[in-house]
């Protein structure tokens, strides 16, 4: 189990207040989430400078010391993914911390691929040798990332650096996660998988919600930060600022909406959003936290 954060905007934006200082910032969630769980097994922040992703990860708790705060302070970008980890598969090491990177793609996962011991050789067998060589840790999440990338590449809807067709990519991810969910059910019927994910190439972002909480908020126009009282945008006069924020839990006093369970959401290069159903969650699913 983990906590996720995804951010897309049409102008470079400073995200320090959201990650560190807001009333329910990711830093605070690393100490205790909404039901009292600590997420102390590492953290990561990925952001883009032009098209180039930069990823900083650490195996310590985000709330220990100033490493997370200092990293968040440096981020000024239109695209950010951040993550605080509660380990379920794989020990707390830097290699096992999210986000993970492949080319220009960055990925983070909140949940568990149930039955991973049984499924690991099957998933690895479906990944090319080149992608297998990019797996350096032992988490279910990193394996899930490379398996998804393999399927996206095979369908020729992405390349190593960018999304070639957002609509088709959404369909591939929806189909892939539905397949994986069924495999998890077959391997471990009593423990359904939890598959909240977020994936970006720096220009588009695709996220899924399956059996863990996920919310989003939309920002329209420049406004002062509710924490420090100043805007955090490298704003060009006459340009209309827009942003979309995804998070496991609402982070601020803004108006947040819960993303429906069993959904895929996308944010395109123009900050237009789309939600589609991956499948209808069962009544058993809806009772899972």
GROMACS .gro file of N, CA and C in nm, residues 14-164:
model
  453
   14UNK      N    1   0.543   2.519  -0.933
   14UNK     CA    2   0.612   2.472  -0.812
   14UNK      C    3   0.512   2.393  -0.727
   15UNK      N    4   0.549   2.272  -0.685
   15UNK     CA    5   0.455   2.183  -0.615
   15UNK      C    6   0.493   2.162  -0.468
   16UNK      N    7   0.589   2.238  -0.417
   16UNK     CA    8   0.638   2.217  -0.280
   16UNK      C    9   0.526   2.224  -0.177
   17UNK      N   10   0.438   2.324  -0.186
   17UNK     CA   11   0.334   2.338  -0.084
   17UNK      C   12   0.242   2.218  -0.081
   18UNK      N   13   0.204   2.168  -0.200
   18UNK     CA   14   0.115   2.052  -0.207
   18UNK      C   15   0.180   1.928  -0.150
   19UNK      N   16   0.308   1.909  -0.178
   19UNK     CA   17   0.376   1.787  -0.133
   19UNK      C   18   0.422   1.794   0.012
   20UNK      N   19   0.447   1.915   0.063
   20UNK     CA   20   0.512   1.927   0.194
   20UNK      C   21   0.427   2.001   0.297
   21UNK      N   22   0.361   2.111   0.258
   21UNK     CA   23   0.304   2.203   0.356
   21UNK      C   24   0.152   2.202   0.367
   22UNK      N   25   0.081   2.146   0.271
   22UNK     CA   26  -0.065   2.144   0.275
   22UNK      C   27  -0.114   2.064   0.394
   23UNK      N   28  -0.242   2.084   0.432
   23UNK     CA   29  -0.293   2.021   0.553
   23UNK      C   30  -0.290   1.869   0.547
   24UNK      N   31  -0.296   1.812   0.424
   24UNK     CA   32  -0.283   1.667   0.410
   24UNK      C   33  -0.180   1.637   0.301
   25UNK      N   34  -0.068   1.707   0.307
   25UNK     CA   35   0.039   1.690   0.208
   25UNK      C   36   0.090   1.547   0.207
   26UNK      N   37   0.155   1.509   0.099
   26UNK     CA   38   0.211   1.374   0.090
   26UNK      C   39   0.308   1.346   0.204
   27UNK      N   40   0.382   1.448   0.246
   27UNK     CA   41   0.472   1.433   0.360
   27UNK      C   42   0.395   1.390   0.485
   28UNK      N   43   0.280   1.449   0.508
   28UNK     CA   44   0.198   1.415   0.624
   28UNK      C   45   0.143   1.273   0.610
   29UNK      N   46   0.102   1.236   0.489
   29UNK     CA   47   0.049   1.102   0.468
   29UNK      C   48   0.157   0.995   0.488
   30UNK      N   49   0.283   1.031   0.468
   30UNK     CA   50   0.389   0.934   0.494
   30UNK      C   51   0.396   0.897   0.642
   31UNK      N   52   0.352   0.990   0.726
   31UNK     CA   53   0.348   0.965   0.870
   31UNK      C   54   0.220   0.892   0.910
   32UNK      N   55   0.108   0.933   0.849
   32UNK     CA   56  -0.020   0.870   0.882
   32UNK      C   57  -0.122   0.908   0.775
   33UNK      N   58  -0.184   0.806   0.711
   33UNK     CA   59  -0.287   0.835   0.611
   33UNK      C   60  -0.423   0.849   0.681
   34UNK      N   61  -0.531   0.848   0.601
   34UNK     CA   62  -0.663   0.877   0.656
   34UNK      C   63  -0.712   0.770   0.752
   35UNK      N   64  -0.654   0.650   0.749
   35UNK     CA   65  -0.695   0.547   0.845
   35UNK      C   66  -0.579   0.511   0.939
   36UNK      N   67  -0.478   0.597   0.945
   36UNK     CA   68  -0.374   0.583   1.045
   36UNK      C   69  -0.254   0.500   1.006
   37UNK      N   70  -0.244   0.457   0.879
   37UNK     CA   71  -0.129   0.379   0.836
   37UNK      C   72  -0.012   0.470   0.801
   38UNK      N   73   0.108   0.432   0.844
   38UNK     CA   74   0.229   0.505   0.805
   38UNK      C   75   0.280   0.450   0.672
   39UNK      N   76   0.335   0.538   0.589
   39UNK     CA   77   0.395   0.499   0.461
   39UNK      C   78   0.541   0.541   0.466
   40UNK      N   79   0.619   0.461   0.537
   40UNK     CA   80   0.754   0.501   0.578
   40UNK      C   81   0.865   0.425   0.510
   41UNK      N   82   0.833   0.351   0.402
   41UNK     CA   83   0.931   0.262   0.341
   41UNK      C   84   0.996   0.320   0.216
   42UNK      N   85   0.998   0.453   0.207
   42UNK     CA   86   1.065   0.517   0.095
   42UNK      C   87   0.976   0.617   0.024
   43UNK      N   88   1.038   0.697  -0.061
   43UNK     CA   89   0.964   0.797  -0.136
   43UNK      C   90   1.033   0.825  -0.269
   44UNK      N   91   0.960   0.890  -0.357
   44UNK     CA   92   1.018   0.929  -0.485
   44UNK      C   93   0.945   1.047  -0.543
   45UNK      N   94   1.015   1.127  -0.619
   45UNK     CA   95   0.957   1.240  -0.693
   45UNK      C   96   1.016   1.237  -0.835
   46UNK      N   97   0.928   1.240  -0.935
   46UNK     CA   98   0.971   1.250  -1.074
   46UNK      C   99   0.910   1.375  -1.135
   47UNK      N  100   0.990   1.446  -1.213
   47UNK     CA  101   0.941   1.567  -1.279
   47UNK      C  102   1.012   1.580  -1.414
   48UNK      N  103   0.959   1.667  -1.498
   48UNK     CA  104   1.011   1.681  -1.633
   48UNK      C  105   1.069   1.821  -1.654
   49UNK      N  106   1.187   1.824  -1.715
   49UNK     CA  107   1.250   1.947  -1.761
   49UNK      C  108   1.252   1.938  -1.913
   50UNK      N  109   1.163   2.016  -1.980
   50UNK     CA  110   1.133   1.994  -2.120
   50UNK      C  111   1.078   1.852  -2.134
   51UNK      N  112   1.141   1.768  -2.213
   51UNK     CA  113   1.091   1.631  -2.230
   51UNK      C  114   1.167   1.531  -2.144
   52UNK      N  115   1.264   1.577  -2.067
   52UNK     CA  116   1.352   1.485  -1.996
   52UNK      C  117   1.303   1.462  -1.853
   53UNK      N  118   1.273   1.336  -1.816
   53UNK     CA  119   1.232   1.310  -1.678
   53UNK      C  120   1.351   1.303  -1.584
   54UNK      N  121   1.332   1.354  -1.465
   54UNK     CA  122   1.430   1.344  -1.357
   54UNK      C  123   1.362   1.275  -1.240
   55UNK      N  124   1.426   1.173  -1.185
   55UNK     CA  125   1.367   1.094  -1.078
   55UNK      C  126   1.461   1.094  -0.958
   56UNK      N  127   1.408   1.131  -0.843
   56UNK     CA  128   1.483   1.125  -0.717
   56UNK      C  129   1.409   1.031  -0.623
   57UNK      N  130   1.481   0.933  -0.567
   57UNK     CA  131   1.419   0.834  -0.479
   57UNK      C  132   1.505   0.815  -0.355
   58UNK      N  133   1.441   0.771  -0.248
   58UNK     CA  134   1.511   0.751  -0.121
   58UNK      C  135   1.437   0.643  -0.043
   59UNK      N  136   1.511   0.554   0.021
   59UNK     CA  137   1.449   0.443   0.093
   59UNK      C  138   1.408   0.479   0.235
   60UNK      N  139   1.434   0.601   0.279
   60UNK     CA  140   1.391   0.643   0.413
   60UNK      C  141   1.250   0.700   0.407
   61UNK      N  142   1.191   0.723   0.523
   61UNK     CA  143   1.057   0.782   0.528
   61UNK      C  144   1.062   0.928   0.485
   62UNK      N  145   0.961   0.971   0.412
   62UNK     CA  146   0.956   1.110   0.367
   62UNK      C  147   0.955   1.207   0.484
   63UNK      N  148   0.897   1.165   0.597
   63UNK     CA  149   0.887   1.256   0.712
   63UNK      C  150   1.012   1.252   0.800
   64UNK      N  151   1.110   1.171   0.766
   64UNK     CA  152   1.236   1.168   0.842
   64UNK      C  153   1.337   1.260   0.774
   65UNK      N  154   1.385   1.359   0.844
   65UNK     CA  155   1.484   1.448   0.788
   65UNK      C  156   1.425   1.543   0.684
   66UNK      N  157   1.513   1.605   0.606
   66UNK     CA  158   1.472   1.708   0.512
   66UNK      C  159   1.489   1.667   0.366
   67UNK      N  160   1.523   1.540   0.341
   67UNK     CA  161   1.553   1.499   0.203
   67UNK      C  162   1.431   1.516   0.112
   68UNK      N  163   1.314   1.469   0.156
   68UNK     CA  164   1.194   1.482   0.074
   68UNK      C  165   1.157   1.629   0.055
   69UNK      N  166   1.158   1.705   0.164
   69UNK     CA  167   1.124   1.847   0.157
   69UNK      C  168   1.218   1.922   0.063
   70UNK      N  169   1.346   1.895   0.074
   70UNK     CA  170   1.443   1.963  -0.012
   70UNK      C  171   1.424   1.926  -0.158
   71UNK      N  172   1.394   1.798  -0.183
   71UNK     CA  173   1.369   1.755  -0.321
   71UNK      C  174   1.244   1.822  -0.377
   72UNK      N  175   1.137   1.827  -0.298
   72UNK     CA  176   1.012   1.890  -0.342
   72UNK      C  177   1.032   2.039  -0.368
   73UNK      N  178   1.115   2.103  -0.289
   73UNK     CA  179   1.139   2.246  -0.304
   73UNK      C  180   1.201   2.279  -0.440
   74UNK      N  181   1.279   2.186  -0.496
   74UNK     CA  182   1.349   2.211  -0.622
   74UNK      C  183   1.260   2.191  -0.745
   75UNK      N  184   1.146   2.126  -0.727
   75UNK     CA  185   1.065   2.087  -0.843
   75UNK      C  186   0.983   2.205  -0.894
   76UNK      N  187   1.001   2.236  -1.020
   76UNK     CA  188   0.929   2.343  -1.089
   76UNK      C  189   0.901   2.291  -1.228
   77UNK      N  190   0.783   2.232  -1.250
   77UNK     CA  191   0.761   2.154  -1.370
   77UNK      C  192   0.613   2.148  -1.406
   78UNK      N  193   0.580   2.122  -1.532
   78UNK     CA  194   0.440   2.101  -1.569
   78UNK      C  195   0.391   1.959  -1.544
   79UNK      N  196   0.482   1.866  -1.515
   79UNK     CA  197   0.442   1.726  -1.495
   79UNK      C  198   0.521   1.667  -1.379
   80UNK      N  199   0.449   1.614  -1.280
   80UNK     CA  200   0.513   1.560  -1.160
   80UNK      C  201   0.439   1.433  -1.117
   81UNK      N  202   0.514   1.332  -1.077
   81UNK     CA  203   0.459   1.217  -1.007
   81UNK      C  204   0.538   1.202  -0.878
   82UNK      N  205   0.467   1.181  -0.767
   82UNK     CA  206   0.535   1.154  -0.641
   82UNK      C  207   0.466   1.038  -0.571
   83UNK      N  208   0.539   0.976  -0.476
   83UNK     CA  209   0.493   0.851  -0.418
   83UNK      C  210   0.559   0.833  -0.281
   84UNK      N  211   0.482   0.790  -0.182
   84UNK     CA  212   0.538   0.745  -0.055
   84UNK      C  213   0.496   0.599  -0.036
   85UNK      N  214   0.589   0.516   0.007
   85UNK     CA  215   0.574   0.371  -0.001
   85UNK      C  216   0.545   0.307   0.133
   86UNK      N  217   0.451   0.214   0.133
   86UNK     CA  218   0.428   0.118   0.240
   86UNK      C  219   0.449  -0.019   0.177
   87UNK      N  220   0.563  -0.080   0.206
   87UNK     CA  221   0.606  -0.199   0.133
   87UNK      C  222   0.515  -0.318   0.160
   88UNK      N  223   0.475  -0.386   0.051
   88UNK     CA  224   0.406  -0.515   0.062
   88UNK      C  225   0.484  -0.624  -0.010
   89UNK      N  226   0.547  -0.590  -0.122
   89UNK     CA  227   0.632  -0.684  -0.196
   89UNK      C  228   0.765  -0.615  -0.221
   90UNK      N  229   0.873  -0.673  -0.171
   90UNK     CA  230   1.005  -0.612  -0.187
   90UNK      C  231   1.044  -0.530  -0.066
   91UNK      N  232   1.169  -0.545  -0.023
   91UNK     CA  233   1.217  -0.477   0.097
   91UNK      C  234   1.238  -0.328   0.068
   92UNK      N  235   1.248  -0.246   0.174
   92UNK     CA  236   1.271  -0.102   0.155
   92UNK      C  237   1.414  -0.073   0.107
   93UNK      N  238   1.429  -0.060  -0.024
   93UNK     CA  239   1.555  -0.020  -0.085
   93UNK      C  240   1.525   0.087  -0.189
   94UNK      N  241   1.627   0.162  -0.229
   94UNK     CA  242   1.608   0.264  -0.332
   94UNK      C  243   1.556   0.201  -0.460
   95UNK      N  244   1.607   0.083  -0.496
   95UNK     CA  245   1.566   0.017  -0.620
   95UNK      C  246   1.418  -0.017  -0.620
   96UNK      N  247   1.361  -0.034  -0.503
   96UNK     CA  248   1.219  -0.071  -0.493
   96UNK      C  249   1.127   0.049  -0.472
   97UNK      N  250   1.184   0.168  -0.467
   97UNK     CA  251   1.103   0.288  -0.450
   97UNK      C  252   1.047   0.336  -0.584
   98UNK      N  253   0.928   0.387  -0.580
   98UNK     CA  254   0.864   0.446  -0.698
   98UNK      C  255   0.899   0.597  -0.699
   99UNK      N  256   0.883   0.663  -0.813
   99UNK     CA  257   0.842   0.615  -0.944
   99UNK      C  258   0.956   0.541  -1.014
  100UNK      N  259   0.914   0.457  -1.112
  100UNK     CA  260   1.006   0.385  -1.197
  100UNK      C  261   1.010   0.452  -1.335
  101UNK      N  262   1.122   0.435  -1.404
  101UNK     CA  263   1.140   0.504  -1.533
  101UNK      C  264   1.179   0.405  -1.643
  102UNK      N  265   1.125   0.427  -1.762
  102UNK     CA  266   1.167   0.359  -1.884
  102UNK      C  267   1.163   0.461  -1.996
  103UNK      N  268   1.280   0.496  -2.051
  103UNK     CA  269   1.283   0.602  -2.150
  103UNK      C  270   1.230   0.731  -2.090
  104UNK      N  271   1.133   0.793  -2.157
  104UNK     CA  272   1.070   0.913  -2.105
  104UNK      C  273   0.947   0.883  -2.019
  105UNK      N  274   0.918   0.756  -2.001
  105UNK     CA  275   0.799   0.717  -1.925
  105UNK      C  276   0.830   0.700  -1.777
  106UNK      N  277   0.737   0.747  -1.693
  106UNK     CA  278   0.750   0.736  -1.548
  106UNK      C  279   0.621   0.675  -1.494
  107UNK      N  280   0.632   0.590  -1.391
  107UNK     CA  281   0.519   0.511  -1.344
  107UNK      C  282   0.526   0.494  -1.192
  108UNK      N  283   0.409   0.495  -1.127
  108UNK     CA  284   0.400   0.461  -0.985
  108UNK      C  285   0.272   0.381  -0.964
  109UNK      N  286   0.272   0.300  -0.857
  109UNK     CA  287   0.163   0.206  -0.829
  109UNK      C  288   0.127   0.213  -0.682
  110UNK      N  289  -0.002   0.210  -0.654
  110UNK     CA  290  -0.053   0.202  -0.517
  110UNK      C  291  -0.137   0.076  -0.508
  111UNK      N  292  -0.087  -0.025  -0.438
  111UNK     CA  293  -0.162  -0.148  -0.424
  111UNK      C  294  -0.071  -0.269  -0.428
  112UNK      N  295  -0.129  -0.385  -0.456
  112UNK     CA  296  -0.055  -0.510  -0.459
  112UNK      C  297  -0.108  -0.597  -0.572
  113UNK      N  298  -0.016  -0.655  -0.649
  113UNK     CA  299  -0.051  -0.757  -0.747
  113UNK      C  300  -0.058  -0.890  -0.672
  114UNK      N  301  -0.178  -0.929  -0.634
  114UNK     CA  302  -0.193  -1.050  -0.555
  114UNK      C  303  -0.152  -1.174  -0.635
  115UNK      N  304  -0.096  -1.272  -0.562
  115UNK     CA  305  -0.048  -1.394  -0.627
  115UNK      C  306   0.078  -1.372  -0.709
  116UNK      N  307   0.156  -1.269  -0.672
  116UNK     CA  308   0.272  -1.232  -0.754
  116UNK      C  309   0.375  -1.344  -0.764
  117UNK      N  310   0.391  -1.425  -0.658
  117UNK     CA  311   0.488  -1.535  -0.665
  117UNK      C  312   0.452  -1.632  -0.777
  118UNK      N  313   0.323  -1.658  -0.795
  118UNK     CA  314   0.277  -1.747  -0.900
  118UNK      C  315   0.279  -1.677  -1.037
  119UNK      N  316   0.247  -1.548  -1.039
  119UNK     CA  317   0.234  -1.476  -1.165
  119UNK      C  318   0.366  -1.422  -1.219
  120UNK      N  319   0.466  -1.402  -1.132
  120UNK     CA  320   0.590  -1.339  -1.176
  120UNK      C  321   0.651  -1.407  -1.299
  121UNK      N  322   0.671  -1.541  -1.299
  121UNK     CA  323   0.733  -1.602  -1.418
  121UNK      C  324   0.647  -1.587  -1.543
  122UNK      N  325   0.515  -1.583  -1.527
  122UNK     CA  326   0.426  -1.566  -1.642
  122UNK      C  327   0.443  -1.427  -1.700
  123UNK      N  328   0.444  -1.324  -1.614
  123UNK     CA  329   0.457  -1.186  -1.660
  123UNK      C  330   0.594  -1.162  -1.722
  124UNK      N  331   0.698  -1.214  -1.658
  124UNK     CA  332   0.833  -1.197  -1.712
  124UNK      C  333   0.845  -1.260  -1.850
  125UNK      N  334   0.782  -1.376  -1.867
  125UNK     CA  335   0.789  -1.445  -1.996
  125UNK      C  336   0.721  -1.365  -2.107
  126UNK      N  337   0.632  -1.272  -2.071
  126UNK     CA  338   0.560  -1.190  -2.169
  126UNK      C  339   0.630  -1.057  -2.196
  127UNK      N  340   0.748  -1.037  -2.136
  127UNK     CA  341   0.825  -0.913  -2.152
  127UNK      C  342   0.950  -0.942  -2.232
  128UNK      N  343   0.986  -0.852  -2.321
  128UNK     CA  344   1.107  -0.869  -2.402
  128UNK      C  345   1.231  -0.868  -2.313
  129UNK      N  346   1.339  -0.924  -2.365
  129UNK     CA  347   1.465  -0.929  -2.289
  129UNK      C  348   1.512  -0.788  -2.255
  130UNK      N  349   1.499  -0.694  -2.349
  130UNK     CA  350   1.542  -0.557  -2.324
  130UNK      C  351   1.467  -0.497  -2.206
  131UNK      N  352   1.336  -0.518  -2.201
  131UNK     CA  353   1.258  -0.466  -2.090
  131UNK      C  354   1.288  -0.541  -1.961
  132UNK      N  355   1.309  -0.670  -1.970
  132UNK     CA  356   1.346  -0.747  -1.851
  132UNK      C  357   1.474  -0.692  -1.789
  133UNK      N  358   1.570  -0.655  -1.873
  133UNK     CA  359   1.699  -0.604  -1.824
  133UNK      C  360   1.684  -0.471  -1.752
  134UNK      N  361   1.572  -0.401  -1.773
  134UNK     CA  362   1.549  -0.275  -1.704
  134UNK      C  363   1.492  -0.291  -1.566
  135UNK      N  364   1.456  -0.412  -1.527
  135UNK     CA  365   1.399  -0.437  -1.394
  135UNK      C  366   1.514  -0.460  -1.297
  136UNK      N  367   1.531  -0.370  -1.202
  136UNK     CA  368   1.645  -0.378  -1.110
  136UNK      C  369   1.603  -0.412  -0.967
  137UNK      N  370   1.476  -0.397  -0.932
  137UNK     CA  371   1.428  -0.430  -0.799
  137UNK      C  372   1.348  -0.559  -0.801
  138UNK      N  373   1.278  -0.586  -0.689
  138UNK     CA  374   1.201  -0.710  -0.681
  138UNK      C  375   1.055  -0.685  -0.643
  139UNK      N  376   1.002  -0.566  -0.674
  139UNK     CA  377   0.863  -0.537  -0.642
  139UNK      C  378   0.769  -0.588  -0.751
  140UNK      N  379   0.644  -0.610  -0.712
  140UNK     CA  380   0.538  -0.637  -0.809
  140UNK      C  381   0.513  -0.513  -0.895
  141UNK      N  382   0.534  -0.395  -0.839
  141UNK     CA  383   0.503  -0.269  -0.908
  141UNK      C  384   0.595  -0.245  -1.027
  142UNK      N  385   0.725  -0.266  -1.009
  142UNK     CA  386   0.818  -0.245  -1.120
  142UNK      C  387   0.792  -0.347  -1.231
  143UNK      N  388   0.762  -0.471  -1.193
  143UNK     CA  389   0.727  -0.571  -1.292
  143UNK      C  390   0.600  -0.533  -1.366
  144UNK      N  391   0.499  -0.483  -1.294
  144UNK     CA  392   0.375  -0.438  -1.355
  144UNK      C  393   0.403  -0.327  -1.458
  145UNK      N  394   0.488  -0.231  -1.423
  145UNK     CA  395   0.523  -0.122  -1.513
  145UNK      C  396   0.581  -0.174  -1.644
  146UNK      N  397   0.679  -0.262  -1.635
  146UNK     CA  398   0.743  -0.311  -1.756
  146UNK      C  399   0.650  -0.401  -1.838
  147UNK      N  400   0.563  -0.473  -1.770
  147UNK     CA  401   0.463  -0.555  -1.841
  147UNK      C  402   0.365  -0.466  -1.917
  148UNK      N  403   0.320  -0.358  -1.853
  148UNK     CA  404   0.231  -0.264  -1.922
  148UNK      C  405   0.301  -0.197  -2.040
  149UNK      N  406   0.426  -0.157  -2.021
  149UNK     CA  407   0.500  -0.094  -2.130
  149UNK      C  408   0.516  -0.191  -2.247
  150UNK      N  409   0.542  -0.317  -2.216
  150UNK     CA  410   0.555  -0.416  -2.323
  150UNK      C  411   0.427  -0.425  -2.405
  151UNK      N  412   0.314  -0.425  -2.338
  151UNK     CA  413   0.186  -0.436  -2.409
  151UNK      C  414   0.156  -0.309  -2.490
  152UNK      N  415   0.191  -0.193  -2.435
  152UNK     CA  416   0.173  -0.068  -2.509
  152UNK      C  417   0.263  -0.063  -2.632
  153UNK      N  418   0.387  -0.105  -2.616
  153UNK     CA  419   0.481  -0.106  -2.728
  153UNK      C  420   0.437  -0.207  -2.835
  154UNK      N  421   0.390  -0.321  -2.791
  154UNK     CA  422   0.348  -0.425  -2.887
  154UNK      C  423   0.232  -0.378  -2.973
  155UNK      N  424   0.142  -0.300  -2.913
  155UNK     CA  425   0.028  -0.249  -2.988
  155UNK      C  426   0.062  -0.122  -3.067
  156UNK      N  427   0.187  -0.077  -3.056
  156UNK     CA  428   0.237   0.040  -3.130
  156UNK      C  429   0.155   0.166  -3.101
  157UNK      N  430   0.111   0.180  -2.977
  157UNK     CA  431   0.039   0.302  -2.938
  157UNK      C  432   0.130   0.398  -2.863
  158UNK      N  433   0.249   0.351  -2.825
  158UNK     CA  434   0.353   0.436  -2.767
  158UNK      C  435   0.486   0.393  -2.825
  159UNK      N  436   0.586   0.480  -2.814
  159UNK     CA  437   0.724   0.436  -2.831
  159UNK      C  438   0.798   0.462  -2.700
  160UNK      N  439   0.927   0.446  -2.699
  160UNK     CA  440   1.002   0.455  -2.573
  160UNK      C  441   0.993   0.594  -2.511
  161UNK      N  442   0.965   0.695  -2.594
  161UNK     CA  443   0.973   0.832  -2.545
  161UNK      C  444   0.840   0.906  -2.541
  162UNK      N  445   0.738   0.857  -2.609
  162UNK     CA  446   0.615   0.936  -2.615
  162UNK      C  447   0.494   0.850  -2.646
  163UNK      N  448   0.378   0.909  -2.624
  163UNK     CA  449   0.251   0.846  -2.656
  163UNK      C  450   0.215   0.879  -2.800
  164UNK      N  451   0.186   0.775  -2.879
  164UNK     CA  452   0.151   0.793  -3.020
  164UNK      C  453   0.000   0.806  -3.040
   0.00000   0.00000   0.00000
